[in-house]
Every structure is written in structure tokens, then in C-alpha cells.
Coordinates of C-alpha atoms and ligand atoms in Angstrom, one line a residue:
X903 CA 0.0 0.0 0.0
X904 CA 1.6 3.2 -0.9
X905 CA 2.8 5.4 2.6
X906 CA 4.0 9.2 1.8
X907 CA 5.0 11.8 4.2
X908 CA 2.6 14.4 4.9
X909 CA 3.5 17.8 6.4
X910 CA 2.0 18.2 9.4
X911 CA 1.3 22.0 9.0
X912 CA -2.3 23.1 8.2
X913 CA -1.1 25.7 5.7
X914 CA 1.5 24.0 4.3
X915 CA 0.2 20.0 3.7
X916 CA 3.5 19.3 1.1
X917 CA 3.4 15.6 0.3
X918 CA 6.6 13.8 0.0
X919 CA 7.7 10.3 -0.9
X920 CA 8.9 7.8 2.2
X921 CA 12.3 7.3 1.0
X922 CA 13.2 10.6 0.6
X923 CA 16.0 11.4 3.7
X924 CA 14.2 14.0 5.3
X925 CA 13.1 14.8 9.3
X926 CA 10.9 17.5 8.2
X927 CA 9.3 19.6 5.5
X928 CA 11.9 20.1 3.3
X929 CA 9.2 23.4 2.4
X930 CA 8.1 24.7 5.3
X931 CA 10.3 22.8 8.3
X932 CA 6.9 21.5 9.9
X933 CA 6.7 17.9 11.0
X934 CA 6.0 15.1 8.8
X935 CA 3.3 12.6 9.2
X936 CA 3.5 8.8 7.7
X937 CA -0.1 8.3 5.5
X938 CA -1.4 5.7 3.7
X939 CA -3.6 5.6 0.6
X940 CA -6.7 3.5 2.3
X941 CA -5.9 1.5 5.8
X942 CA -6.9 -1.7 5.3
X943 CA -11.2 -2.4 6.1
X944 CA -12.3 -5.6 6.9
X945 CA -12.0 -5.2 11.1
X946 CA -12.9 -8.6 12.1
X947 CA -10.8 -10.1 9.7
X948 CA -7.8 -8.1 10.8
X949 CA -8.5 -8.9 14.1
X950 CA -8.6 -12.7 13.5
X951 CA -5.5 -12.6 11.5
X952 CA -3.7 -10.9 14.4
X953 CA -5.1 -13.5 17.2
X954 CA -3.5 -16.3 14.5
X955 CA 0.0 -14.7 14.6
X956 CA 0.1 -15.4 17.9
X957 CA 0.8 -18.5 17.5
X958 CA 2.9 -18.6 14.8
X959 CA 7.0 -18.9 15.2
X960 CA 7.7 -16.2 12.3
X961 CA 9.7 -13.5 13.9
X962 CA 8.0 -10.8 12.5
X963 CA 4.7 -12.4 13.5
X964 CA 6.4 -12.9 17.3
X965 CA 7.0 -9.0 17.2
X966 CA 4.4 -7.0 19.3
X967 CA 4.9 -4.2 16.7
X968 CA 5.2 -5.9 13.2
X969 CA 2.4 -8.4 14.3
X970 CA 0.3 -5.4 13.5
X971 CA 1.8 -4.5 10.2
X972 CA -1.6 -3.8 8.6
X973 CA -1.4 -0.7 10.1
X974 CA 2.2 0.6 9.9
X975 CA 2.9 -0.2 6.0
X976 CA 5.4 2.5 5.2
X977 CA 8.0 -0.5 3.6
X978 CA 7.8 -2.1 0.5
X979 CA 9.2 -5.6 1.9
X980 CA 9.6 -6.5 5.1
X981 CA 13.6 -7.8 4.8
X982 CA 14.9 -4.7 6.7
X983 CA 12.3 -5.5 9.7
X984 CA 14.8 -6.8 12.3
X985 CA 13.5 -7.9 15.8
X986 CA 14.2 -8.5 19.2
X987 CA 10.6 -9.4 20.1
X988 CA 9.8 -6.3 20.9
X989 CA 6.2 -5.3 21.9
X990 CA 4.3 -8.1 23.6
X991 CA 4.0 -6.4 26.6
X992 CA 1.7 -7.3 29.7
X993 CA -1.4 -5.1 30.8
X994 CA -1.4 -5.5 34.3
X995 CA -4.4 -4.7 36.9
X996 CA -3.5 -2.8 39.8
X997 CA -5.7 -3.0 42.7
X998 CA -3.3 -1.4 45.4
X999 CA -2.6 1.2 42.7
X1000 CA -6.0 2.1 41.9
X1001 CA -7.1 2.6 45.8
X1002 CA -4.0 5.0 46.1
X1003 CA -5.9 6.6 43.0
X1004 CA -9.1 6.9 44.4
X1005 CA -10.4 4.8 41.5
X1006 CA -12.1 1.2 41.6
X1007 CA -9.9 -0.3 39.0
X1008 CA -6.9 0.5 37.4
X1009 CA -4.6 -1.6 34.7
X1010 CA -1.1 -1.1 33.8
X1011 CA 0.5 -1.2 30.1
X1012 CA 4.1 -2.0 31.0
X1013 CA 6.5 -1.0 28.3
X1014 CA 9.3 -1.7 30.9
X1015 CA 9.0 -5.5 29.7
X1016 CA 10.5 -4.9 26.3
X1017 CA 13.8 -6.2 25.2
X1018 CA 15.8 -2.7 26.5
X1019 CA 13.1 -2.1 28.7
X1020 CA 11.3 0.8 27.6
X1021 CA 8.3 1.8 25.2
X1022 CA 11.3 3.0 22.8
X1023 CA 11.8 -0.3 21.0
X1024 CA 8.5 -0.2 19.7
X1025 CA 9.5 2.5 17.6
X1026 CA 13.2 1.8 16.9
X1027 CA 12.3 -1.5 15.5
X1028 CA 10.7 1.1 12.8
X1029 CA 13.2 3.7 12.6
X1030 CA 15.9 1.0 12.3
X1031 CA 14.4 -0.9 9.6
X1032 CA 13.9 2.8 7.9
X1033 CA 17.5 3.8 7.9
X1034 CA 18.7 0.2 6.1
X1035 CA 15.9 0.5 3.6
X1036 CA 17.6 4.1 2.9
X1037 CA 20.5 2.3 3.2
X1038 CA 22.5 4.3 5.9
X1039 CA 25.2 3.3 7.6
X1040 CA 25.2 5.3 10.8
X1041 CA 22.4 6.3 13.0
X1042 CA 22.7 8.5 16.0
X1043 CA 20.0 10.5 18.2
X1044 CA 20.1 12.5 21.5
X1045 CA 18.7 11.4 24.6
X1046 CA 17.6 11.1 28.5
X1047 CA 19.0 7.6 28.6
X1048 CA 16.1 5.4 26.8
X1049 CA 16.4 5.7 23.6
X1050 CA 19.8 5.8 23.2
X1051 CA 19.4 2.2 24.9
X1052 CA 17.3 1.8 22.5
X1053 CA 18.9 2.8 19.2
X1054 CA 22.2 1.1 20.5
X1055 CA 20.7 -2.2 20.6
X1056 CA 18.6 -2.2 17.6
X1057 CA 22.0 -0.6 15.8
X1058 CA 23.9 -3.5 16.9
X1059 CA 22.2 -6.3 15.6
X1060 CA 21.6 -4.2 12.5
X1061 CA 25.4 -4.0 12.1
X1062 CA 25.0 0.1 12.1
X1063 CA 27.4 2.3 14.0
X1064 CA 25.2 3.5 16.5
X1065 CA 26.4 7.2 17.6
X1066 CA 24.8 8.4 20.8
X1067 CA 24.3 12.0 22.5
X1068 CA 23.5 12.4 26.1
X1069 CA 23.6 15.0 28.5
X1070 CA 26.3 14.5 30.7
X1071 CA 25.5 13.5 34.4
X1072 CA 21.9 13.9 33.6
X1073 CA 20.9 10.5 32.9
X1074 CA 20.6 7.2 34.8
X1075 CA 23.3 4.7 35.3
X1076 CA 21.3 1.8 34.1
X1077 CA 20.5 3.7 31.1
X1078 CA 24.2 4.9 29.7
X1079 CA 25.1 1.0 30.8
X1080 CA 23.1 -0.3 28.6
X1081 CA 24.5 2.3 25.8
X1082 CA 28.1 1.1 26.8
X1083 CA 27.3 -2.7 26.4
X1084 CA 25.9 -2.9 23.0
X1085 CA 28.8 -0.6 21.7
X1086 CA 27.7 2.4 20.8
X1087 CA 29.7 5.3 20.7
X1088 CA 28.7 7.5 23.2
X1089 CA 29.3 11.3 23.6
X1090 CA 28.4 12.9 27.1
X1091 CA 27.4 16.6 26.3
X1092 CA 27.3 19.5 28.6
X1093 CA 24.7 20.8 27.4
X1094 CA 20.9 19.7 28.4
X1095 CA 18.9 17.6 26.0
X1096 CA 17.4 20.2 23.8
X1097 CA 20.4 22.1 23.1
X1098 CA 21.9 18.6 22.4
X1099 CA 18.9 18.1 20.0
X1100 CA 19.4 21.1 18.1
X1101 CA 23.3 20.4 17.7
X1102 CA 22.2 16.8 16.3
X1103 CA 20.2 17.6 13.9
X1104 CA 22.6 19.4 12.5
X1105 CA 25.2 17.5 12.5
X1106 CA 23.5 14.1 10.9
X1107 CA 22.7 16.2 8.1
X1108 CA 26.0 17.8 7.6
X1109 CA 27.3 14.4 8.0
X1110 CA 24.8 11.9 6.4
X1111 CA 23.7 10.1 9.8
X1112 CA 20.3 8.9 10.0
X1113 CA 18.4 11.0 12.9
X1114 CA 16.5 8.3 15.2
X1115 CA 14.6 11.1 17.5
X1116 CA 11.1 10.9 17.8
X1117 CA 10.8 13.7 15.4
X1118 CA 11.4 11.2 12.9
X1119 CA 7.8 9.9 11.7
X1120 CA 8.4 6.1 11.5
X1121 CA 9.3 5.7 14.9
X1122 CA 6.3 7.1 15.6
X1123 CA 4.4 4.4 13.4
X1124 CA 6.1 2.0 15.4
X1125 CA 5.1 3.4 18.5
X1126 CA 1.3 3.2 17.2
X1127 CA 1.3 -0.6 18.3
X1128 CA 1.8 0.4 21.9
X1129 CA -2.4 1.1 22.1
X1130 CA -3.1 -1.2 19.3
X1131 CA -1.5 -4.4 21.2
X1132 CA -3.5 -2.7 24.2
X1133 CA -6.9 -2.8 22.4
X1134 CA -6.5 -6.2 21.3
X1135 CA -5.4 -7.6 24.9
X1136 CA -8.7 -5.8 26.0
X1137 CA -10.8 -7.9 23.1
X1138 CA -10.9 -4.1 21.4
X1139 CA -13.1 -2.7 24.3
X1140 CA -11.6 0.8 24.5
X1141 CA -11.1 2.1 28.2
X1142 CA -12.5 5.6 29.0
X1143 CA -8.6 6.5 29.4
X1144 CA -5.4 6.3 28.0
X1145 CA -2.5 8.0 30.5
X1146 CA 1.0 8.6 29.5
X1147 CA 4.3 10.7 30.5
X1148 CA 4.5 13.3 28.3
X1149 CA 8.7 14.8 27.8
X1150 CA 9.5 14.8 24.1
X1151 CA 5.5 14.6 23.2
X1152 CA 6.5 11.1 20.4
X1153 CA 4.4 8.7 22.2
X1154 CA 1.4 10.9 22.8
X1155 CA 1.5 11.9 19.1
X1156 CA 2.0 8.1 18.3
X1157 CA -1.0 7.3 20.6
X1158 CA -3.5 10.0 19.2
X1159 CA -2.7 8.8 15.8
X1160 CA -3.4 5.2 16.6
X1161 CA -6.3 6.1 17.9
X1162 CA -7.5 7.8 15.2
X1163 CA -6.7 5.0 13.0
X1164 CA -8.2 2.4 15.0
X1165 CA -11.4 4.5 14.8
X1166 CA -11.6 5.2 11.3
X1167 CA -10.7 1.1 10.2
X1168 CA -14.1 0.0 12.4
X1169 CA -11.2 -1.7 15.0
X1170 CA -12.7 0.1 17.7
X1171 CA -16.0 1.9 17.8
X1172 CA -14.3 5.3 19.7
X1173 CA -11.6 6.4 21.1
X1174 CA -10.3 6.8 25.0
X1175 CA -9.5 10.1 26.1
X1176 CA -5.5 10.8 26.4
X1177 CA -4.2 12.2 29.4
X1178 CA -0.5 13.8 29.6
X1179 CA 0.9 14.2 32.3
X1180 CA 4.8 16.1 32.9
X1181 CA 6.9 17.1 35.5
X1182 CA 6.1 20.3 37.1
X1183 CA 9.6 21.4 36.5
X1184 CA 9.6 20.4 32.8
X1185 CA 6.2 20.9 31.8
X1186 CA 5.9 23.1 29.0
X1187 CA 3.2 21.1 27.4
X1188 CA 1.0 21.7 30.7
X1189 CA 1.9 25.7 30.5
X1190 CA 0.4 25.6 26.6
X1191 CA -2.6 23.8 27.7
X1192 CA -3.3 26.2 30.3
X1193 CA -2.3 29.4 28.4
X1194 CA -5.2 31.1 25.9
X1195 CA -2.8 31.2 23.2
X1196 CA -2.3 27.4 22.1
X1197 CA -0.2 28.8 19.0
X1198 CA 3.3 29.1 20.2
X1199 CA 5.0 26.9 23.0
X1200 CA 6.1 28.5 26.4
X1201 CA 9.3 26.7 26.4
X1202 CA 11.1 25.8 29.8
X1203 CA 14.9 27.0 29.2
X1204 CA 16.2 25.1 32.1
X1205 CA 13.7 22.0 33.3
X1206 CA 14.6 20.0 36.4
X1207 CA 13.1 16.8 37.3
X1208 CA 14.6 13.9 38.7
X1209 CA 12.6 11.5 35.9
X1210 CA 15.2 12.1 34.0
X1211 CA 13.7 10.6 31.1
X1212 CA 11.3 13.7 30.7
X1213 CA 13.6 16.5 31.5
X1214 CA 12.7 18.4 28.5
X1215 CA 11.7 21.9 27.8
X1216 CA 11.2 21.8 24.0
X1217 CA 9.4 19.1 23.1
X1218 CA 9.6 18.7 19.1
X1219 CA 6.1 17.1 18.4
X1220 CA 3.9 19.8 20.1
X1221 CA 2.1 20.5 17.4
X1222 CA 1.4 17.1 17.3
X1223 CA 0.6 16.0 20.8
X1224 CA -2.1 18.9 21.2
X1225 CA -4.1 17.9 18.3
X1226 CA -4.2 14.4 19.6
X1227 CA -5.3 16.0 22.8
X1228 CA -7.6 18.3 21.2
X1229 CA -8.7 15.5 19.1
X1230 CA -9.7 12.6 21.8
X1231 CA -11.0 15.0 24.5
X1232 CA -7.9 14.6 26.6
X1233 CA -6.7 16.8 29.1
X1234 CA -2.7 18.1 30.1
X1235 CA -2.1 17.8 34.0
X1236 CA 1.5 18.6 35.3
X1237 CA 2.2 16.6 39.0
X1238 CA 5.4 17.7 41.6
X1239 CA 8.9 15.6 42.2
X1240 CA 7.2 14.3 45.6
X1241 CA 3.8 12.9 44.1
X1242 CA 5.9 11.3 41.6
X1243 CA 8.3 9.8 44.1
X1244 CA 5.4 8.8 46.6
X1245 CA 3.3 7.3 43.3
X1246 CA 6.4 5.1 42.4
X1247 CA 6.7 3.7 45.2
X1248 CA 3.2 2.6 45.3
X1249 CA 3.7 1.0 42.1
X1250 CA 6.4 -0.8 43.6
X1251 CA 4.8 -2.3 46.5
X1252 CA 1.9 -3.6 43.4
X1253 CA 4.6 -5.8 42.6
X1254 CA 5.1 -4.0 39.4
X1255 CA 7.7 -1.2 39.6
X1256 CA 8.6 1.3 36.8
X1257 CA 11.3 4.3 36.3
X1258 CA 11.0 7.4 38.0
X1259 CA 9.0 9.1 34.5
X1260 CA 6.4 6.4 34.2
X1261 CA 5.2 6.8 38.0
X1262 CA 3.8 10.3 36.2
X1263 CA 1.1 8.3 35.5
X1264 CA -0.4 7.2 38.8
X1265 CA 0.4 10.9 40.4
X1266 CA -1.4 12.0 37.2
X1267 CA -4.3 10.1 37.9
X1268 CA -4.7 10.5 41.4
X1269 CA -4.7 14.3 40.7
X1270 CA -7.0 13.9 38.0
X1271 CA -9.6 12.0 40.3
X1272 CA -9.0 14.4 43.0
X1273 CA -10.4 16.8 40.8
X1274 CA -12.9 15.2 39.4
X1275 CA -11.6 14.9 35.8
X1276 CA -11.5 11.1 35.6
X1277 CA -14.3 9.5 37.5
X1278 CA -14.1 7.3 40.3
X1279 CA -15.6 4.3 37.9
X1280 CA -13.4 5.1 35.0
X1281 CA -11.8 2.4 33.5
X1282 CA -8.4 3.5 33.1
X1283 CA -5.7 2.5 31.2
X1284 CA -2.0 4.4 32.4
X1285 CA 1.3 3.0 30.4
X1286 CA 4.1 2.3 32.1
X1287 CA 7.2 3.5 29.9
X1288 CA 10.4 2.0 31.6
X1289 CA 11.7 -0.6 33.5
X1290 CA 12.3 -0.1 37.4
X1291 CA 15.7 -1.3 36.8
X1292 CA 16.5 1.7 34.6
X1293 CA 17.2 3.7 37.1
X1294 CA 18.4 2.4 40.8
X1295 CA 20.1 4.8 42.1
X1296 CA 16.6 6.6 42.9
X1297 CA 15.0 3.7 44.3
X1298 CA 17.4 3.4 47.0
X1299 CA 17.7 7.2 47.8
X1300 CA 14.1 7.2 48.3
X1301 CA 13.7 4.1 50.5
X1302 CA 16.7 5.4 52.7
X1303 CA 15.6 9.0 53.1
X1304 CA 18.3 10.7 50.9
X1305 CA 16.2 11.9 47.5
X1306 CA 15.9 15.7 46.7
X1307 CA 14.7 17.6 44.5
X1308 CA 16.8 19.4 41.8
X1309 CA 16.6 22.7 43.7
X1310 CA 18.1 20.6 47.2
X1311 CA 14.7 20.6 49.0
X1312 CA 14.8 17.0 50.9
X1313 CA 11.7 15.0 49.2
X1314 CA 9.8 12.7 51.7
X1315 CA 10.4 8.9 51.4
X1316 CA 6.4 8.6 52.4
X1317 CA 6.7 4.9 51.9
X1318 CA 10.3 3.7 52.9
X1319 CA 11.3 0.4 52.8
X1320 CA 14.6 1.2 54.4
X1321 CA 17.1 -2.5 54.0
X1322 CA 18.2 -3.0 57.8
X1323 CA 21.5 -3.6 59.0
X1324 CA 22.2 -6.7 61.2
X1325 CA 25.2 -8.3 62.9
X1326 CA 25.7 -12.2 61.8
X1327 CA 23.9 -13.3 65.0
X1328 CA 20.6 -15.2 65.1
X1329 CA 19.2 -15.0 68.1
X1330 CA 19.5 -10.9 67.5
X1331 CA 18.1 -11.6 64.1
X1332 CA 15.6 -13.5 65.1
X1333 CA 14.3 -11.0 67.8
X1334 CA 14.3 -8.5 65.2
X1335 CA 12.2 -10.6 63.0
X1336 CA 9.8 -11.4 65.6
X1337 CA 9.4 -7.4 66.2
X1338 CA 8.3 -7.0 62.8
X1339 CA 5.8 -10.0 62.0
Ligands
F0G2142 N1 9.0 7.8 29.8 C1 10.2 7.3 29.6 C2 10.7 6.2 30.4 C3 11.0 7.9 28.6 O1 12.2 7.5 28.4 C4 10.5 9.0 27.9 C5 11.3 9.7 26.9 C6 9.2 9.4 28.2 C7 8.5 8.8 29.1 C8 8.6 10.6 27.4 O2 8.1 10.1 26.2 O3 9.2 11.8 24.7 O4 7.5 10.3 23.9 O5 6.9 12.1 25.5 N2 12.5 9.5 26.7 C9 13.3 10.1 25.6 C10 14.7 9.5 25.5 C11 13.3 11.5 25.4 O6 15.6 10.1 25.1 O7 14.8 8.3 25.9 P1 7.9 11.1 25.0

């Protein structure tokens, strides 16, 4: 089915072929869009054919994102479609969660169970298979930690150079590890992530390396499976509401247009309402969705937060992300370093755990029930975007009392688990088991 890229600016609309090497509109610099002439009809058939994949042993069939290809046909053939399984993640009911919410139920999406363990691989396993089709040799993109893990994994067993950016001492440990192991080439930048941005993109033009941001429209299609994978673990029974961090704004533009989609094929009959929710230090998006003038971005020159992962204060798909909002009813809510700390930790003792950004969610919701947005019988839907294991360090500085906020304010470890130190006796050990039955 023939894909082209569509400029994403109302007065602008240029149409461009998918194998041209462009980020944006070469015309007008707006963002591009991946369309196809006629998504496929037939619903129930889709949705049968997906069920039967399954069970097949076909790697692409085995892949949570390319399972679904139906919907993401931007390639000709599928022999640049490598894999690591990505996708197939779990949707997880919460119960302890949802009480901490104020809402009667509450389900997880948990894109921490992907091979690098975050919701990037959805989308790299598309931007990857992009840059061999065009056949690049190098790919490189700038990040808070993920999808650099990411890109360096899918780069390796694409036998790309993978060439990393990353703003130095501002991302996790687990994160740059990963980087490190599948041998990328990683440069640690003084500079914070959207200055790195805007140094990238220059540079993989000037040097002919393929840009694997979000702003680049097929990881985006990729990303698309995230809900679609959700709807068909749900039997295509749409919750009221979708809820995801919002940093660079790729997975909420990724999710509106999936929704969209899904809606206009007959795969679901309508769509869930999107909620975003940032970082009060690095919440630009929030600012624009509270201001009266939608048109221009009130970006955050120097955002703190310790989710790392969406420390951002120029998100590049905006425009994007608030027509999706616009578009499915959603709403923008923006929660503090100490909701997020206390909701991660509640997530945690589900049995579930996530990274410091993901726990945006259930702080998000909480607020947004408080308030009366999302009802108390809602049924709910918030995506989990990275692993717990991504980022340690913060786990133990909460559960031993030592986490503060990027200004030095001391945050409250509301629900410490602190580890205990005891001498190698037992009868002392044994007392001080008995004292805590
Ligand atoms: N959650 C996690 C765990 C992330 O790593 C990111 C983004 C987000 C949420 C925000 O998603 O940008 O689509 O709004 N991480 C990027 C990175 C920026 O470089 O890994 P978004």
C-alpha cells in the first residue's frame, strides 16, 4: 500500500515520498506525518489474523509491533524489519494502585517489559528498519537515557554504527550502561537535552547520519502498536482513558494517531481520552494547555526533574501532541517531584515497579480524580514507559531517606522500605524478626 509523508502543517500539507532522507518539511520545516492511501477495512478479519500470529513462530509475527503491520505499512518488503521481540508487553491490573488513585480499577501497560526495557523499542524497531531501507550506515540521536538504549541495541544487531548523545550526568546509570554494552559510541554533552537536539540535527545532516529522534515519523508508526496491542489484549473494548508521560511529546503523538486510525478502520468503535501528564519542572506542554494562546510553546529554558527521562523543555512534536489531545478529548495535567516519588513507590509495592518518569502516571491520575476529571468508575488505562531497573540509584535514595529535589529541598520517602543492618547473630536476628511480624 503506498505510505507518503505528509506535512503536518495546516497551511503547508506538502506531500513527500517515504524514501526521501528528510526529518521535516523540506518546504516549510513543519513535522511530517507517515499516510497511507486506504488503511486496510475488513476489522474482524484483521483482528482474527492478528489473534492467528500469535501462534505462529515467524519473527515478524512474534514481534508486538510488526504483528500489526496492517497498520504501519510504510516498507515495500519486510527484509529490513529486524526484531528482538519487541512489543508483547503485559497489561497488568493494579488493585493497590488504583485505591492509592481513588479509582475502583486501574490496569497497567508496561512498556518496561521490552527487550531494552522501555516503550522506545516499539518505535526503533521502525526507525531502524527505515535507515537500512535508505541504506544508511550510521544512525545516531540524543537522549535522556532510553532511547539511546534503544537505538544502541537495535544498531547493533543491524550491524549500524550507533552514535549516541546524552547530556552529561543527567541521565541514569542503568540507562548509559546499557549504551556502553551494545557498543555504541557514546558522547556525554554539557549541554541539556534540547540544546543537544538542536546540535544533532545538525550535525546528521551535515554528516549523512540517520536522525533516530522521535521527530522522525516512523518511529512514531512504530510506537502506534503500543495502544493497538492494548486494544487487542482488551478484546478491542476501548477504556474511558489512555494516560502517558509526556517529555519529548512522540508517544502521545504516536497514541492519538493510533487512535485515530483504530477508529476510522471499524477496529474500535471510539476512542479513549489521552491524558498527559509532565513534570512540574519540565512541563511546557502543561503551561500551553493552560495558556489562551495554544499557538506558540512557552518553552522551559532550564527544566529540572529527577525523571530524568522527561527532563525536557522543547518538546519537538507539540504541534502534534495537542491535536491528539484536542482530538480525543484529553486533558494536560502537570504533577510535583514528591507525588511522583510517593506514586512510584506505590507502584512498587503492586509488585510491578517502573522508572521514576512512568510513575507520572499514577500521580497523574490521582490528581485527575481528586479533581474530578476522571471519574471514580473510570476504566483507566495508564502506560508504564520503563523498566524499574532503569534507574536504581533513585529507588534506594528514596527508601533510605536521601532523595531531593533538583533545587536541594529533601523529598519525603512517604513509603520507605529502608534495608536493615544486622550483625551475623541469630538470636539478634531472630528477635528483630519477631518485632516486625
Ligand atoms: N517515559 C520514559 C521512560 C522515557 O524514556 C521518555 C522519553 C518518556 C516517558 C517521554 O516520552 O518523549 O514520547 O513524550 N525519553 C526520551 C529518551 C526523550 O531520550 O529516551 P515522549
Amino acid at each position: 500500500m503506498p505510505a507518503e509523508l505528509l506535512c503536518f502543517e495546516h497551511e503547508c500539507r506538502a506531500r513527500h515520498s517515504v524514501t526521501e532522507l528528510i526529518y521535516t518539511c523540506p518546504r516549510c520545516g513543519g513535522l511530517l506525518e507517515c499516510i497511507y492511501s486506504g488503511l486496510p477495512t475488513e476489522p474482524e478479519r484483521l483482528k482474527r489474523l492478528w489473534r492467528e500470529r500469535r501462534l505462529s513462530n515467524l519473527p515478524l509475527d512474534r514481534s508486538g509491533v510488526w504483528r500489526y503491520r496492517e497498520l504501519i505499512p510504510f516498507l515495500d518488503t519486510f527484509e529490513h524489519a529486524i526484531s528482538l521481540q519487541e512489543g508483547n508487553t503485559p497489561l497488568l491490573d493494579a488493585p493497590q494502585a488504583a485505591r492509592y488513585a481513588g479509582l475502583q480499577r486501574l490496569t497497567f501497560k508496561h512498556q518496561g517489559f521490552n527487550p531494552t526495557g522501555s516503550f522506545k523499542d516499539n518505535g526503533m524497531t521502525c526507525g531502524v528498519a527505515q535507515a537500512l531501507r535508505l541504506g544508511m550506515r550510521r544512525v545516531a540521536c540524543v537522549s535522556t537515557g532510553n532511547t539511546s538504549a534503544s537505538m544502541a541495541a537495535y544498531a547493533a544487531v543491524a550491524g549500524l554504527q550507533a552514535i549516541i548523545f546524552v547530556p552529561h550526568g543527567n541521565i541514569s546509570f542503568g540507562k548509559l550502561a546499557q549504551a556502553l554494552e551494545y557498543g555504541a559510541l557514546t558522547l556525554q554533552v554539557e549541554a541539556n537535552f534540547d540544546r543537544i537536539l538542536a546540535l544533532v540535527r545538525q550535525l546528521a545532516e551535515r554528516l549523512g547520519i540517520y536522525l533516530l529522534n522521535s521527530i522522525n515519523p516512523f518511529r512514531i508508526e512504530g510506537q502506534k502498536t503500543i495502544v493497538v496491542e492494548l486494544m487487542d489484549q482488551r478484546d478491542w473494548q476501548p477504556p474511558d482513558w489512555i494516560v502517558v508521560p509526556g517529555g519529548n511529546l512522540g508517544n502521545t503523538a504516536a497514541f492519538g494517531k493510533a487512535l485515530r486510525e483504530m477508529v476510522a478502520t471499524g477496529l474500535i468503535r471510539q476512542s479513549p481520552r489521552l491524558a498527559v501528564i509532565q513534570a512540574e519542572g519540565a512541563a511546557p506542554f502543561y503551561q500551553l494547555w493552560r495558556s489562551a494562546d495554544r499557538d506558540r510553546l512557552p518553552r522551559v529554558e532550564e527544566p529540572e526533574t529527577l525523571a530524568t527521562a522527561i527532563r525536557i523543555g522543547d518538546p519537538v512534536s507539540w504541534p502534534k501532541a495537542l491535536y491528539e489531545v484536542e482530538c480525543s478529548r484529553g486533558v494536560v495535567e502537570a504533577v510535583s517531584e514528591q507525588e511522583i516519588a510517593d506514586a512510584k513507590a506505590q507502584i512498587g509495592r503492586c509488585g510491578i515497579g517502573c522508572e521514576p518518569a512512568s510513575a507520572a502516571t499514577l500521580a497523574g491520575v490521582r490528581k485527575l480524580v481528586a479533581s474530578g476529571v476522571i471519574a471514580r468508575d473510570a476504566d483507566v488505562v495508564a502506560v508504564l514507559t520503563g523498566n524499574l531497573m532503569k534507574d536504581p540509584d533513585y529507588v534506594y535514595k528514596y527508601h533510605t531517606g536521601q532523595l531531593e529535589a533538583p533545587g536541594g529541598a529533601k523529598l519525603v520517602s512517604t513509603y520507605a522500605n529502608r534495608p536493615v543492618v544486622v550483625p551475623p547473630d541469630p538470636d539478634r536476628i531472630a528477635e528483630m524478626l519477631e518485632e516486625r511480624r
